[in-house]
Amino acid sequence: IDIAVGDQVLSGSPVSQLYAWNKNGVALTGFPVSGLWAINSQPLLLDLDGDNNTEIVIDDNTQTGGVGKYLAFNHDGTPVSGWPKQVTGTTFFQTPSFGDIDRNGILDMIGSGYTGSGNSALTSLYAWNTQQTINWSKLQIPMWQYNTRHNGVYGDIIITDIKNKINEIPSSYSLEQNYPNPFNSMTNIKFQIINSGNVRITVFDILGKEVATLVNEQLQPGTYETKFDASSLSSGVYFYKLTTGDFSAIRKMVLVR
């Protein structure tokens, strides 16, 4: 297991660096990489060029003639051939994503460029074909922008995996009362569905603002249970809603510190 991070030196010149260490805290050969501008996005780790090694992708938060860049480096700190990828504007906090967008087995990249400010700000979306066959085993080691929902908010509501508790197909839809209730940080929610389909469970505060999505996936008929960790929320009344097909149900729960 290795670690890669970038620093952000706001000096008006390219003096930031990209660091990489092994599990013992020893710098990897070729690191740090110098001469970079401020690195604001999370470094992404994946096999970018099909060589079965892990490469590092970062943003380089600068504009040269109105052009921003995404950079890529090999495991020895040397630049990856065919990079950087350029956008109009800056890549400020614009972490890229990788996948097979057109389902042709070739690795694709999504990025964006940010221009303007205030009411005149504009974000443009870019997509590139890397010309490399996807190595699914090294597609991308998950990187989180502050939390698992990638919404830039420090702290998170930690949701555990849902579990199918009973193999028998239930006879009706149901959203049970959470337990314990009232609760302090952690509570359990059981529900059952009778048809296959997308199931969504969301949590709202007293003002109707959505504060968490507990479940949003395709499920088979059965009885399920999920845990809800609300340790980052304030005390108060919250509502959780189950939606699937033509069925929906809402229940109230109380968080007490």
PDB file of C-alpha atoms in Angstrom:
ATOM      1  CA  ILE A   1       0.000   0.000   0.000  1.00  0.00           C
ATOM      2  CA  ASP A   2       1.443   3.361  -1.063  1.00  0.00           C
ATOM      3  CA  ILE A   3       0.245   6.912  -0.375  1.00  0.00           C
ATOM      4  CA  ALA A   4       0.146   9.835  -2.822  1.00  0.00           C
ATOM      5  CA  VAL A   5      -0.656  13.451  -1.915  1.00  0.00           C
ATOM      6  CA  GLY A   6      -0.153  16.851  -3.485  1.00  0.00           C
ATOM      7  CA  ASP A   7       0.554  20.116  -1.712  1.00  0.00           C
ATOM      8  CA  GLN A   8      -0.780  23.600  -2.410  1.00  0.00           C
ATOM      9  CA  VAL A   9       1.700  26.457  -2.268  1.00  0.00           C
ATOM     10  CA  LEU A  10       0.005  29.736  -3.211  1.00  0.00           C
ATOM     11  CA  SER A  11       3.086  31.647  -4.300  1.00  0.00           C
ATOM     12  CA  GLY A  12       2.143  32.664  -7.833  1.00  0.00           C
ATOM     13  CA  SER A  13       4.778  30.322  -9.243  1.00  0.00           C
ATOM     14  CA  PRO A  14       5.016  26.545  -9.870  1.00  0.00           C
ATOM     15  CA  VAL A  15       6.605  25.421  -6.595  1.00  0.00           C
ATOM     16  CA  SER A  16       4.094  22.785  -5.437  1.00  0.00           C
ATOM     17  CA  GLN A  17       5.075  19.113  -5.308  1.00  0.00           C
ATOM     18  CA  LEU A  18       3.508  15.666  -5.668  1.00  0.00           C
ATOM     19  CA  TYR A  19       4.592  13.206  -2.973  1.00  0.00           C
ATOM     20  CA  ALA A  20       4.404   9.417  -2.797  1.00  0.00           C
ATOM     21  CA  TRP A  21       5.497   7.138   0.044  1.00  0.00           C
ATOM     22  CA  ASN A  22       5.428   3.425   0.703  1.00  0.00           C
ATOM     23  CA  LYS A  23       3.735   1.961   3.779  1.00  0.00           C
ATOM     24  CA  ASN A  24       6.888   2.585   5.831  1.00  0.00           C
ATOM     25  CA  GLY A  25       6.884   6.307   5.063  1.00  0.00           C
ATOM     26  CA  VAL A  26       9.837   6.101   2.667  1.00  0.00           C
ATOM     27  CA  ALA A  27       9.562   8.266  -0.457  1.00  0.00           C
ATOM     28  CA  LEU A  28       9.133   6.269  -3.653  1.00  0.00           C
ATOM     29  CA  THR A  29      11.828   6.561  -6.296  1.00  0.00           C
ATOM     30  CA  GLY A  30      11.259   9.652  -8.432  1.00  0.00           C
ATOM     31  CA  PHE A  31       9.252  11.517  -5.789  1.00  0.00           C
ATOM     32  CA  PRO A  32       8.503  14.223  -4.921  1.00  0.00           C
ATOM     33  CA  VAL A  33       7.699  15.590  -8.374  1.00  0.00           C
ATOM     34  CA  SER A  34       8.466  19.318  -8.397  1.00  0.00           C
ATOM     35  CA  GLY A  35       7.552  22.309 -10.540  1.00  0.00           C
ATOM     36  CA  LEU A  36       3.780  22.029 -10.144  1.00  0.00           C
ATOM     37  CA  TRP A  37       1.155  24.640  -9.424  1.00  0.00           C
ATOM     38  CA  ALA A  38      -1.337  24.268  -6.566  1.00  0.00           C
ATOM     39  CA  ILE A  39      -2.839  20.749  -6.461  1.00  0.00           C
ATOM     40  CA  ASN A  40      -6.446  21.021  -5.269  1.00  0.00           C
ATOM     41  CA  SER A  41      -8.053  17.750  -6.351  1.00  0.00           C
ATOM     42  CA  GLN A  42      -7.420  14.319  -4.859  1.00  0.00           C
ATOM     43  CA  PRO A  43      -4.691  12.296  -6.624  1.00  0.00           C
ATOM     44  CA  LEU A  44      -6.288   9.389  -8.505  1.00  0.00           C
ATOM     45  CA  LEU A  45      -4.499   6.033  -8.627  1.00  0.00           C
ATOM     46  CA  LEU A  46      -5.158   3.672 -11.543  1.00  0.00           C
ATOM     47  CA  ASP A  47      -3.567   1.766 -14.414  1.00  0.00           C
ATOM     48  CA  LEU A  48      -3.812   4.524 -16.984  1.00  0.00           C
ATOM     49  CA  ASP A  49      -1.746   3.134 -19.865  1.00  0.00           C
ATOM     50  CA  GLY A  50      -2.278  -0.633 -19.681  1.00  0.00           C
ATOM     51  CA  ASP A  51       1.186  -1.489 -18.317  1.00  0.00           C
ATOM     52  CA  ASN A  52      -0.263  -3.191 -15.194  1.00  0.00           C
ATOM     53  CA  ASN A  53       1.366  -0.534 -13.001  1.00  0.00           C
ATOM     54  CA  THR A  54      -0.397   2.195 -11.052  1.00  0.00           C
ATOM     55  CA  GLU A  55      -0.198   5.764 -12.343  1.00  0.00           C
ATOM     56  CA  ILE A  56      -1.167   9.001 -10.562  1.00  0.00           C
ATOM     57  CA  VAL A  57      -3.496  11.646 -12.053  1.00  0.00           C
ATOM     58  CA  ILE A  58      -3.748  15.148 -10.554  1.00  0.00           C
ATOM     59  CA  ASP A  59      -4.991  18.599 -11.474  1.00  0.00           C
ATOM     60  CA  ASP A  60      -2.468  21.400 -11.932  1.00  0.00           C
ATOM     61  CA  ASN A  61      -4.396  24.455 -10.817  1.00  0.00           C
ATOM     62  CA  THR A  62      -3.144  27.126 -13.165  1.00  0.00           C
ATOM     63  CA  GLN A  63      -4.038  28.778 -16.422  1.00  0.00           C
ATOM     64  CA  THR A  64      -1.482  29.446 -19.108  1.00  0.00           C
ATOM     65  CA  GLY A  65      -3.156  31.453 -21.821  1.00  0.00           C
ATOM     66  CA  GLY A  66      -6.541  30.462 -20.384  1.00  0.00           C
ATOM     67  CA  VAL A  67      -5.713  26.729 -20.479  1.00  0.00           C
ATOM     68  CA  GLY A  68      -5.814  24.397 -17.451  1.00  0.00           C
ATOM     69  CA  LYS A  69      -4.239  20.946 -17.189  1.00  0.00           C
ATOM     70  CA  TYR A  70      -4.631  17.451 -15.803  1.00  0.00           C
ATOM     71  CA  LEU A  71      -1.260  15.747 -15.295  1.00  0.00           C
ATOM     72  CA  ALA A  72      -0.334  12.064 -15.060  1.00  0.00           C
ATOM     73  CA  PHE A  73       2.812  10.441 -13.657  1.00  0.00           C
ATOM     74  CA  ASN A  74       4.181   6.913 -13.696  1.00  0.00           C
ATOM     75  CA  HIS A  75       5.030   5.020 -10.513  1.00  0.00           C
ATOM     76  CA  ASP A  76       8.610   6.313 -10.827  1.00  0.00           C
ATOM     77  CA  GLY A  77       7.554   9.977 -11.070  1.00  0.00           C
ATOM     78  CA  THR A  78       8.097  10.360 -14.819  1.00  0.00           C
ATOM     79  CA  PRO A  79       5.304  11.927 -16.933  1.00  0.00           C
ATOM     80  CA  VAL A  80       2.898   9.565 -18.699  1.00  0.00           C
ATOM     81  CA  SER A  81       3.120   9.740 -22.487  1.00  0.00           C
ATOM     82  CA  GLY A  82       0.293  11.689 -24.125  1.00  0.00           C
ATOM     83  CA  TRP A  83      -0.323  13.926 -21.125  1.00  0.00           C
ATOM     84  CA  PRO A  84      -1.258  16.546 -19.918  1.00  0.00           C
ATOM     85  CA  LYS A  85      -4.935  16.815 -20.871  1.00  0.00           C
ATOM     86  CA  GLN A  86      -5.947  20.429 -21.370  1.00  0.00           C
ATOM     87  CA  VAL A  87      -9.182  22.310 -20.644  1.00  0.00           C
ATOM     88  CA  THR A  88     -10.368  25.874 -21.057  1.00  0.00           C
ATOM     89  CA  GLY A  89     -10.123  27.603 -17.699  1.00  0.00           C
ATOM     90  CA  THR A  90      -8.795  26.076 -14.501  1.00  0.00           C
ATOM     91  CA  THR A  91      -9.094  22.572 -13.059  1.00  0.00           C
ATOM     92  CA  PHE A  92      -9.527  24.118  -9.589  1.00  0.00           C
ATOM     93  CA  PHE A  93     -11.087  21.388  -7.367  1.00  0.00           C
ATOM     94  CA  GLN A  94     -12.178  19.523 -10.516  1.00  0.00           C
ATOM     95  CA  THR A  95     -11.206  15.925  -9.664  1.00  0.00           C
ATOM     96  CA  PRO A  96     -11.440  13.767 -12.828  1.00  0.00           C
ATOM     97  CA  SER A  97     -13.214  10.409 -13.094  1.00  0.00           C
ATOM     98  CA  PHE A  98     -12.455   7.322 -15.163  1.00  0.00           C
ATOM     99  CA  GLY A  99     -14.618   4.549 -16.593  1.00  0.00           C
ATOM    100  CA  ASP A 100     -16.017   3.063 -19.792  1.00  0.00           C
ATOM    101  CA  ILE A 101     -18.506   5.739 -20.849  1.00  0.00           C
ATOM    102  CA  ASP A 102     -19.444   4.264 -24.234  1.00  0.00           C
ATOM    103  CA  ARG A 103     -19.060   0.616 -23.141  1.00  0.00           C
ATOM    104  CA  ASN A 104     -16.481  -0.312 -25.759  1.00  0.00           C
ATOM    105  CA  GLY A 105     -13.928  -1.708 -23.301  1.00  0.00           C
ATOM    106  CA  ILE A 106     -11.661   1.337 -23.633  1.00  0.00           C
ATOM    107  CA  LEU A 107     -10.794   3.522 -20.639  1.00  0.00           C
ATOM    108  CA  ASP A 108     -12.395   6.988 -20.789  1.00  0.00           C
ATOM    109  CA  MET A 109     -11.752  10.068 -18.674  1.00  0.00           C
ATOM    110  CA  ILE A 110     -14.123  12.829 -17.559  1.00  0.00           C
ATOM    111  CA  GLY A 111     -12.807  16.222 -16.449  1.00  0.00           C
ATOM    112  CA  SER A 112     -13.946  19.823 -16.345  1.00  0.00           C
ATOM    113  CA  GLY A 113     -12.720  23.381 -16.698  1.00  0.00           C
ATOM    114  CA  TYR A 114     -13.873  26.295 -14.577  1.00  0.00           C
ATOM    115  CA  THR A 115     -14.011  29.852 -15.917  1.00  0.00           C
ATOM    116  CA  GLY A 116     -15.361  33.147 -14.640  1.00  0.00           C
ATOM    117  CA  SER A 117     -16.600  33.901 -11.139  1.00  0.00           C
ATOM    118  CA  GLY A 118     -19.795  34.637  -9.244  1.00  0.00           C
ATOM    119  CA  ASN A 119     -22.916  34.705 -11.412  1.00  0.00           C
ATOM    120  CA  SER A 120     -20.790  34.511 -14.561  1.00  0.00           C
ATOM    121  CA  ALA A 121     -18.963  31.312 -13.526  1.00  0.00           C
ATOM    122  CA  LEU A 122     -19.095  28.450 -16.016  1.00  0.00           C
ATOM    123  CA  THR A 123     -18.007  24.820 -15.716  1.00  0.00           C
ATOM    124  CA  SER A 124     -17.449  22.909 -18.970  1.00  0.00           C
ATOM    125  CA  LEU A 125     -17.390  19.100 -19.122  1.00  0.00           C
ATOM    126  CA  TYR A 126     -14.696  17.244 -21.086  1.00  0.00           C
ATOM    127  CA  ALA A 127     -14.337  13.583 -22.080  1.00  0.00           C
ATOM    128  CA  TRP A 128     -11.269  11.815 -23.460  1.00  0.00           C
ATOM    129  CA  ASN A 129     -10.664   8.354 -24.878  1.00  0.00           C
ATOM    130  CA  THR A 130      -7.351   7.053 -23.507  1.00  0.00           C
ATOM    131  CA  GLN A 131      -7.043   4.393 -26.249  1.00  0.00           C
ATOM    132  CA  GLN A 132      -6.229   1.841 -23.529  1.00  0.00           C
ATOM    133  CA  THR A 133      -8.175  -1.311 -22.683  1.00  0.00           C
ATOM    134  CA  ILE A 134      -9.627  -1.056 -19.184  1.00  0.00           C
ATOM    135  CA  ASN A 135      -7.788  -2.951 -16.475  1.00  0.00           C
ATOM    136  CA  TRP A 136     -10.786  -3.458 -14.189  1.00  0.00           C
ATOM    137  CA  SER A 137      -8.625  -4.769 -11.352  1.00  0.00           C
ATOM    138  CA  LYS A 138      -6.809  -1.425 -11.265  1.00  0.00           C
ATOM    139  CA  LEU A 139      -9.463   0.905 -12.629  1.00  0.00           C
ATOM    140  CA  GLN A 140      -9.310   3.373  -9.787  1.00  0.00           C
ATOM    141  CA  ILE A 141      -8.528   3.114  -6.118  1.00  0.00           C
ATOM    142  CA  PRO A 142     -11.461   5.057  -4.593  1.00  0.00           C
ATOM    143  CA  MET A 143     -10.643   8.644  -3.688  1.00  0.00           C
ATOM    144  CA  TRP A 144     -13.132  10.706  -1.676  1.00  0.00           C
ATOM    145  CA  GLN A 145     -13.484  14.480  -1.803  1.00  0.00           C
ATOM    146  CA  TYR A 146     -13.933  15.036   1.933  1.00  0.00           C
ATOM    147  CA  ASN A 147     -16.613  12.329   2.238  1.00  0.00           C
ATOM    148  CA  THR A 148     -18.091   9.312   0.495  1.00  0.00           C
ATOM    149  CA  ARG A 149     -20.725  11.349  -1.330  1.00  0.00           C
ATOM    150  CA  HIS A 150     -18.129  13.570  -3.058  1.00  0.00           C
ATOM    151  CA  ASN A 151     -20.038  16.750  -2.185  1.00  0.00           C
ATOM    152  CA  GLY A 152     -17.155  18.645  -0.616  1.00  0.00           C
ATOM    153  CA  VAL A 153     -18.629  18.702   2.903  1.00  0.00           C
ATOM    154  CA  TYR A 154     -16.264  17.833   5.734  1.00  0.00           C
ATOM    155  CA  GLY A 155     -17.572  15.028   7.918  1.00  0.00           C
ATOM    156  CA  ASP A 156     -19.998  12.418   6.727  1.00  0.00           C
ATOM    157  CA  ILE A 157     -22.936  10.253   7.611  1.00  0.00           C
ATOM    158  CA  ILE A 158     -21.468   6.772   7.499  1.00  0.00           C
ATOM    159  CA  ILE A 159     -23.801   4.187   6.001  1.00  0.00           C
ATOM    160  CA  THR A 160     -23.079   0.476   6.314  1.00  0.00           C
ATOM    161  CA  ASP A 161     -24.008  -2.102   3.688  1.00  0.00           C
ATOM    162  CA  ILE A 162     -27.594  -3.278   3.571  1.00  0.00           C
ATOM    163  CA  LYS A 163     -28.238  -6.944   4.298  1.00  0.00           C
ATOM    164  CA  ASN A 164     -30.947  -9.307   3.114  1.00  0.00           C
ATOM    165  CA  LYS A 165     -32.136 -10.792   6.403  1.00  0.00           C
ATOM    166  CA  ILE A 166     -34.682 -13.339   5.164  1.00  0.00           C
ATOM    167  CA  ASN A 167     -34.651 -15.390   1.962  1.00  0.00           C
ATOM    168  CA  GLU A 168     -38.446 -15.719   1.803  1.00  0.00           C
ATOM    169  CA  ILE A 169     -40.276 -13.296  -0.485  1.00  0.00           C
ATOM    170  CA  PRO A 170     -42.533 -11.043   1.624  1.00  0.00           C
ATOM    171  CA  SER A 171     -46.218 -10.636   0.802  1.00  0.00           C
ATOM    172  CA  SER A 172     -46.284  -6.831   1.040  1.00  0.00           C
ATOM    173  CA  TYR A 173     -44.105  -3.746   1.011  1.00  0.00           C
ATOM    174  CA  SER A 174     -43.086  -2.435   4.412  1.00  0.00           C
ATOM    175  CA  LEU A 175     -40.947   0.265   5.996  1.00  0.00           C
ATOM    176  CA  GLU A 176     -40.566  -0.467   9.695  1.00  0.00           C
ATOM    177  CA  GLN A 177     -39.952   1.954  12.531  1.00  0.00           C
ATOM    178  CA  ASN A 178     -36.263   2.446  13.153  1.00  0.00           C
ATOM    179  CA  TYR A 179     -34.795   0.993  16.327  1.00  0.00           C
ATOM    180  CA  PRO A 180     -33.753   2.245  18.733  1.00  0.00           C
ATOM    181  CA  ASN A 181     -35.890   5.364  18.563  1.00  0.00           C
ATOM    182  CA  PRO A 182     -35.073   7.909  19.903  1.00  0.00           C
ATOM    183  CA  PHE A 183     -31.433   7.126  19.152  1.00  0.00           C
ATOM    184  CA  ASN A 184     -27.995   8.550  19.799  1.00  0.00           C
ATOM    185  CA  SER A 185     -25.964   8.489  16.558  1.00  0.00           C
ATOM    186  CA  MET A 186     -26.721   4.932  15.379  1.00  0.00           C
ATOM    187  CA  THR A 187     -30.051   3.334  14.477  1.00  0.00           C
ATOM    188  CA  ASN A 188     -31.355   0.428  12.368  1.00  0.00           C
ATOM    189  CA  ILE A 189     -33.985   0.503   9.627  1.00  0.00           C
ATOM    190  CA  LYS A 190     -35.753  -2.600   8.274  1.00  0.00           C
ATOM    191  CA  PHE A 191     -37.750  -2.703   5.063  1.00  0.00           C
ATOM    192  CA  GLN A 192     -39.170  -5.285   2.708  1.00  0.00           C
ATOM    193  CA  ILE A 193     -39.989  -5.273  -0.998  1.00  0.00           C
ATOM    194  CA  ILE A 194     -42.049  -7.694  -3.076  1.00  0.00           C
ATOM    195  CA  ASN A 195     -40.783  -6.855  -6.579  1.00  0.00           C
ATOM    196  CA  SER A 196     -37.342  -6.404  -8.088  1.00  0.00           C
ATOM    197  CA  GLY A 197     -36.423  -2.821  -8.876  1.00  0.00           C
ATOM    198  CA  ASN A 198     -34.602   0.278  -7.788  1.00  0.00           C
ATOM    199  CA  VAL A 199     -34.980   0.980  -4.079  1.00  0.00           C
ATOM    200  CA  ARG A 200     -34.232   4.374  -2.594  1.00  0.00           C
ATOM    201  CA  ILE A 201     -34.223   5.361   1.086  1.00  0.00           C
ATOM    202  CA  THR A 202     -33.502   8.991   1.900  1.00  0.00           C
ATOM    203  CA  VAL A 203     -33.376  10.990   5.131  1.00  0.00           C
ATOM    204  CA  PHE A 204     -34.741  14.527   5.514  1.00  0.00           C
ATOM    205  CA  ASP A 205     -34.566  17.087   8.292  1.00  0.00           C
ATOM    206  CA  ILE A 206     -37.570  18.920   9.734  1.00  0.00           C
ATOM    207  CA  LEU A 207     -37.316  21.554   6.969  1.00  0.00           C
ATOM    208  CA  GLY A 208     -37.507  18.946   4.227  1.00  0.00           C
ATOM    209  CA  LYS A 209     -33.818  19.155   3.285  1.00  0.00           C
ATOM    210  CA  GLU A 210     -32.309  15.843   2.223  1.00  0.00           C
ATOM    211  CA  VAL A 211     -29.380  15.014   4.511  1.00  0.00           C
ATOM    212  CA  ALA A 212     -28.558  11.447   3.473  1.00  0.00           C
ATOM    213  CA  THR A 213     -29.236   8.736   0.919  1.00  0.00           C
ATOM    214  CA  LEU A 214     -29.139   5.367   2.664  1.00  0.00           C
ATOM    215  CA  VAL A 215     -30.058   3.093  -0.239  1.00  0.00           C
ATOM    216  CA  ASN A 216     -30.149   3.730  -3.979  1.00  0.00           C
ATOM    217  CA  GLU A 217     -29.734   0.497  -5.919  1.00  0.00           C
ATOM    218  CA  GLN A 218     -31.431  -2.434  -7.609  1.00  0.00           C
ATOM    219  CA  LEU A 219     -32.659  -5.031  -5.100  1.00  0.00           C
ATOM    220  CA  GLN A 220     -34.401  -8.385  -5.343  1.00  0.00           C
ATOM    221  CA  PRO A 221     -37.588  -9.172  -3.363  1.00  0.00           C
ATOM    222  CA  GLY A 222     -36.815  -9.748   0.301  1.00  0.00           C
ATOM    223  CA  THR A 223     -36.445  -8.239   3.749  1.00  0.00           C
ATOM    224  CA  TYR A 224     -33.482  -5.935   4.331  1.00  0.00           C
ATOM    225  CA  GLU A 225     -31.888  -3.948   7.095  1.00  0.00           C
ATOM    226  CA  THR A 226     -29.524  -0.980   6.991  1.00  0.00           C
ATOM    227  CA  LYS A 227     -27.732   0.999   9.687  1.00  0.00           C
ATOM    228  CA  PHE A 228     -27.774   4.788   9.805  1.00  0.00           C
ATOM    229  CA  ASP A 229     -24.915   6.624  11.529  1.00  0.00           C
ATOM    230  CA  ALA A 230     -26.003  10.231  12.129  1.00  0.00           C
ATOM    231  CA  SER A 231     -23.049  11.210  14.309  1.00  0.00           C
ATOM    232  CA  SER A 232     -22.432  14.342  12.220  1.00  0.00           C
ATOM    233  CA  LEU A 233     -26.035  15.599  12.550  1.00  0.00           C
ATOM    234  CA  SER A 234     -27.610  17.771  15.227  1.00  0.00           C
ATOM    235  CA  SER A 235     -30.296  16.563  17.617  1.00  0.00           C
ATOM    236  CA  GLY A 236     -33.826  16.813  16.286  1.00  0.00           C
ATOM    237  CA  VAL A 237     -36.624  15.177  14.337  1.00  0.00           C
ATOM    238  CA  TYR A 238     -35.791  13.511  11.019  1.00  0.00           C
ATOM    239  CA  PHE A 239     -37.839  11.613   8.457  1.00  0.00           C
ATOM    240  CA  TYR A 240     -36.805   8.647   6.330  1.00  0.00           C
ATOM    241  CA  LYS A 241     -38.578   7.725   3.104  1.00  0.00           C
ATOM    242  CA  LEU A 242     -38.673   4.481   1.127  1.00  0.00           C
ATOM    243  CA  THR A 243     -39.462   4.737  -2.593  1.00  0.00           C
ATOM    244  CA  THR A 244     -39.630   1.798  -5.003  1.00  0.00           C
ATOM    245  CA  GLY A 245     -41.891   1.379  -8.017  1.00  0.00           C
ATOM    246  CA  ASP A 246     -45.389   2.615  -7.126  1.00  0.00           C
ATOM    247  CA  PHE A 247     -44.781   2.256  -3.382  1.00  0.00           C
ATOM    248  CA  SER A 248     -43.524   4.891  -0.964  1.00  0.00           C
ATOM    249  CA  ALA A 249     -43.620   5.260   2.811  1.00  0.00           C
ATOM    250  CA  ILE A 250     -42.315   7.786   5.337  1.00  0.00           C
ATOM    251  CA  ARG A 251     -41.520   7.403   9.020  1.00  0.00           C
ATOM    252  CA  LYS A 252     -40.256   9.759  11.709  1.00  0.00           C
ATOM    253  CA  MET A 253     -37.227   9.262  13.941  1.00  0.00           C
ATOM    254  CA  VAL A 254     -35.705  11.332  16.729  1.00  0.00           C
ATOM    255  CA  LEU A 255     -31.979  11.937  17.184  1.00  0.00           C
ATOM    256  CA  VAL A 256     -31.004  12.794  20.776  1.00  0.00           C
ATOM    257  CA  ARG A 257     -27.493  13.729  21.882  1.00  0.00           C
TER     258      ARG A 257
END
